[in-house]
Coordinates of C-alpha atoms in Angstrom, one line a residue:
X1 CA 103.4 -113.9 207.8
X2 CA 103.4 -114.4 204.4
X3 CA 102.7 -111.6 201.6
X4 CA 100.1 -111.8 199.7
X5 CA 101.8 -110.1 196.9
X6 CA 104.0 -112.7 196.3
X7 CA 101.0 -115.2 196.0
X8 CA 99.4 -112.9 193.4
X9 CA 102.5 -111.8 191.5
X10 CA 102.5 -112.6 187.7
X11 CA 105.6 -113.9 185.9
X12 CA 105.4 -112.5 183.1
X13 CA 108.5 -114.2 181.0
X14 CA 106.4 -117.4 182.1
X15 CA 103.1 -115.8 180.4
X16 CA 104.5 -114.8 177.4
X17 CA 105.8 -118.4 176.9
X18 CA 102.8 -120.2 177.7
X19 CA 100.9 -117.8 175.1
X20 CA 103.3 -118.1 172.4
X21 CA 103.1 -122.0 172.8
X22 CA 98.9 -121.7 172.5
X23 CA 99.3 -119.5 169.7
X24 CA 101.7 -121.9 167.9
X25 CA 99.3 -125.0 168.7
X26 CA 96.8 -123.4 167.6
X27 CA 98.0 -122.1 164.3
X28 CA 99.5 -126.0 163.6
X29 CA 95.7 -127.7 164.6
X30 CA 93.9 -124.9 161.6
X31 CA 97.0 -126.0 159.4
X32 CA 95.7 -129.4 160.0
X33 CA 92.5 -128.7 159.7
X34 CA 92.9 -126.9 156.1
X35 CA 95.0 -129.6 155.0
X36 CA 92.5 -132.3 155.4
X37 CA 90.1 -130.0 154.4
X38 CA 91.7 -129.5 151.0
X39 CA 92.8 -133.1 150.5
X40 CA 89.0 -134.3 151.0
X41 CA 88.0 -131.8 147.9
X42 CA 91.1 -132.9 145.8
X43 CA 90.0 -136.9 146.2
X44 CA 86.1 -135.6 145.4
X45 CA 87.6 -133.9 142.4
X46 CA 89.8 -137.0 141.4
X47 CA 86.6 -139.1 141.8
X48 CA 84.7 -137.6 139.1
X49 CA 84.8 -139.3 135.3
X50 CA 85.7 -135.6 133.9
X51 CA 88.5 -135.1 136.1
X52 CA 90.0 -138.6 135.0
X53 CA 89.1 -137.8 131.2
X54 CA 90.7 -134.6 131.4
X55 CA 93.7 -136.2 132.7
X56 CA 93.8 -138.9 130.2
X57 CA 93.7 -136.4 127.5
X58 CA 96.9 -134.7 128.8
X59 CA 98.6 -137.9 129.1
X60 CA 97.3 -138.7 125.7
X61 CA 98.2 -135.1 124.2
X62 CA 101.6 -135.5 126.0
X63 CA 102.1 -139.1 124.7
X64 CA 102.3 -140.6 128.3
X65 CA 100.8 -143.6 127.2
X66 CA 102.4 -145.6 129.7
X67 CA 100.7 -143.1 132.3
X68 CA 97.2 -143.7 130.6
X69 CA 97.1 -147.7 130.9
X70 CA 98.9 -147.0 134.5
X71 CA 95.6 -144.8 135.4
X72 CA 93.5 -147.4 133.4
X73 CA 94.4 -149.9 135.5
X74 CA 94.7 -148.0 138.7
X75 CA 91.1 -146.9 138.8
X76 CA 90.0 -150.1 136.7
X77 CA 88.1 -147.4 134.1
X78 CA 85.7 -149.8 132.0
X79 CA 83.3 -147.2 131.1
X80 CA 82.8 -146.7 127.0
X81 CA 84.1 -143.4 127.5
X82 CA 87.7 -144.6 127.9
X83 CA 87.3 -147.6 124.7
X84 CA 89.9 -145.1 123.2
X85 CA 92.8 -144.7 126.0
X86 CA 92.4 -148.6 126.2
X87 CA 92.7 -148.9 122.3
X88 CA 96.1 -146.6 122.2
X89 CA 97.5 -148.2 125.8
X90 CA 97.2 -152.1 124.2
X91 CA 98.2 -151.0 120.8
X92 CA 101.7 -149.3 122.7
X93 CA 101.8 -152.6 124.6
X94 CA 102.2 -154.4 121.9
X95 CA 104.6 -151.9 119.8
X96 CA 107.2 -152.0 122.9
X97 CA 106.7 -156.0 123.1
X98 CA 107.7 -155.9 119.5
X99 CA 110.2 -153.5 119.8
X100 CA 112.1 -155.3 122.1
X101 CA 112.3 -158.3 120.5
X102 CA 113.6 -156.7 117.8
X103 CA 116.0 -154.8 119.3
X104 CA 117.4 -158.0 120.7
X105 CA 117.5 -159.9 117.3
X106 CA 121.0 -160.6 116.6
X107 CA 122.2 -160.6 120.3
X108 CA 123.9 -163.1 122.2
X109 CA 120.5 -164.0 124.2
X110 CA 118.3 -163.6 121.2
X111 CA 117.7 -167.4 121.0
X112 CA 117.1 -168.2 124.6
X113 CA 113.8 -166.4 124.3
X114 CA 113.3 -166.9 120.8
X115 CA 113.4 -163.3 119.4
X116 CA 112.5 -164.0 115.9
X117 CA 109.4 -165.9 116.2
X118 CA 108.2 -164.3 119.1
X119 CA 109.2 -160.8 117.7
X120 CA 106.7 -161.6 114.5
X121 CA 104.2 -163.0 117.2
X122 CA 104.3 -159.5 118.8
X123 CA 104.0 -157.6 115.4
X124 CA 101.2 -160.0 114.3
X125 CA 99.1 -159.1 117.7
X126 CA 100.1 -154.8 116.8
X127 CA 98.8 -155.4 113.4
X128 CA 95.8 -156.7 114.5
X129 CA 95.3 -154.0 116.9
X130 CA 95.9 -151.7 114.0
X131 CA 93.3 -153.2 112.3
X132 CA 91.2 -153.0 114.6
X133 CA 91.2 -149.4 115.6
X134 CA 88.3 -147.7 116.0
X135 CA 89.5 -144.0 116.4
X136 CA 91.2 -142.0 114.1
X137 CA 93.8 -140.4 116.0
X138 CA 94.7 -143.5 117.5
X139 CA 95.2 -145.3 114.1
X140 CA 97.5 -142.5 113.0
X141 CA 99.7 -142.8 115.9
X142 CA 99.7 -146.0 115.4
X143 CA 100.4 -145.7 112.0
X144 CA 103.6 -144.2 112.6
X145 CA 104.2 -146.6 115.2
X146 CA 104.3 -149.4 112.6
X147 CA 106.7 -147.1 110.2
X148 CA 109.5 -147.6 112.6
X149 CA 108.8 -151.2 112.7
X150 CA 108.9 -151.2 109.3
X151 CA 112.4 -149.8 109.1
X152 CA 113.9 -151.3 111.7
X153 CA 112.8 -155.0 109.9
X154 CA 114.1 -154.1 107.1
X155 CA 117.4 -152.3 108.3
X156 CA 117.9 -155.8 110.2
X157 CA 117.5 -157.7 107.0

């Protein structure tokens, strides 16, 4: 005959490990849950046009220019309100262009790409995005930009 103690016995190593293991797959599904939660507010947030201004003005306060055309280009910004970031991130463009090639003038590969000619191409196009800056603060970084082209032409010569 069997006992029916022994039917209704509870194990209670076996209890305590099956709640431990709800407890801990619960706790990991709400850490999920937050997580998405969170990164759903943070792309809303990244979303908005003063989010990305405020984060063009660090980069441009920092001097991350490099970071602004990335961010340009990354969310293809064509509003008015970023004329200015794209003003300063084609202006550097052209000011590291030119910088290189004069930085390789003199060098053994200097005349397989032409370095001289295409180094005053370069400057001509920075000049003419000098000229045709429309904010201040922009033209005076340029401006200092152009100094140290300046001086490195004429420490060359």
């Amino acid at each position: 005959m069997e006992n029916q103690m022994d039917r209704n016995e509870v194990h209670i190593p076996k209890f305590i490990g099956k709640t431990l293991a709800c407890m801990l797959l619960l706790w990991m599904m709400i850490a999920i849950i937050v997580g998405l939660v969170g990164d759903a507010m943070d792309s809303a947030r990244i979303e908005s046009d003063s989010y990305r201004a405020q984060m063009m003005e660090r980069y441009y306060l920092e001097r991350n220019i490099y970071q602004i055309y990335d961010t340009l280009l990354l969310y293809d910004l064509t509003n008015p309100c970023y004329d200015e970031y794209w003003e300063i991130s084609k202006g550097y463009r052209d000011y590291l262009i030119c910088m290189a090639y004069r930085n390789s003038e003199g060098t053994a590969g200097a005349e397989l790409v032409d370095a001289e000619s295409n180094g005053e191409r370069a400057y001509d196009a920075f000049v003419q995005d000098l000229e045709n800056c429309q904010s201040d603060r922009n033209r005076k970084l340029m401006n200092g930009w152009k100094t140290q082209l300046d001086q490195i032409e004429e420490s060359v010569q």
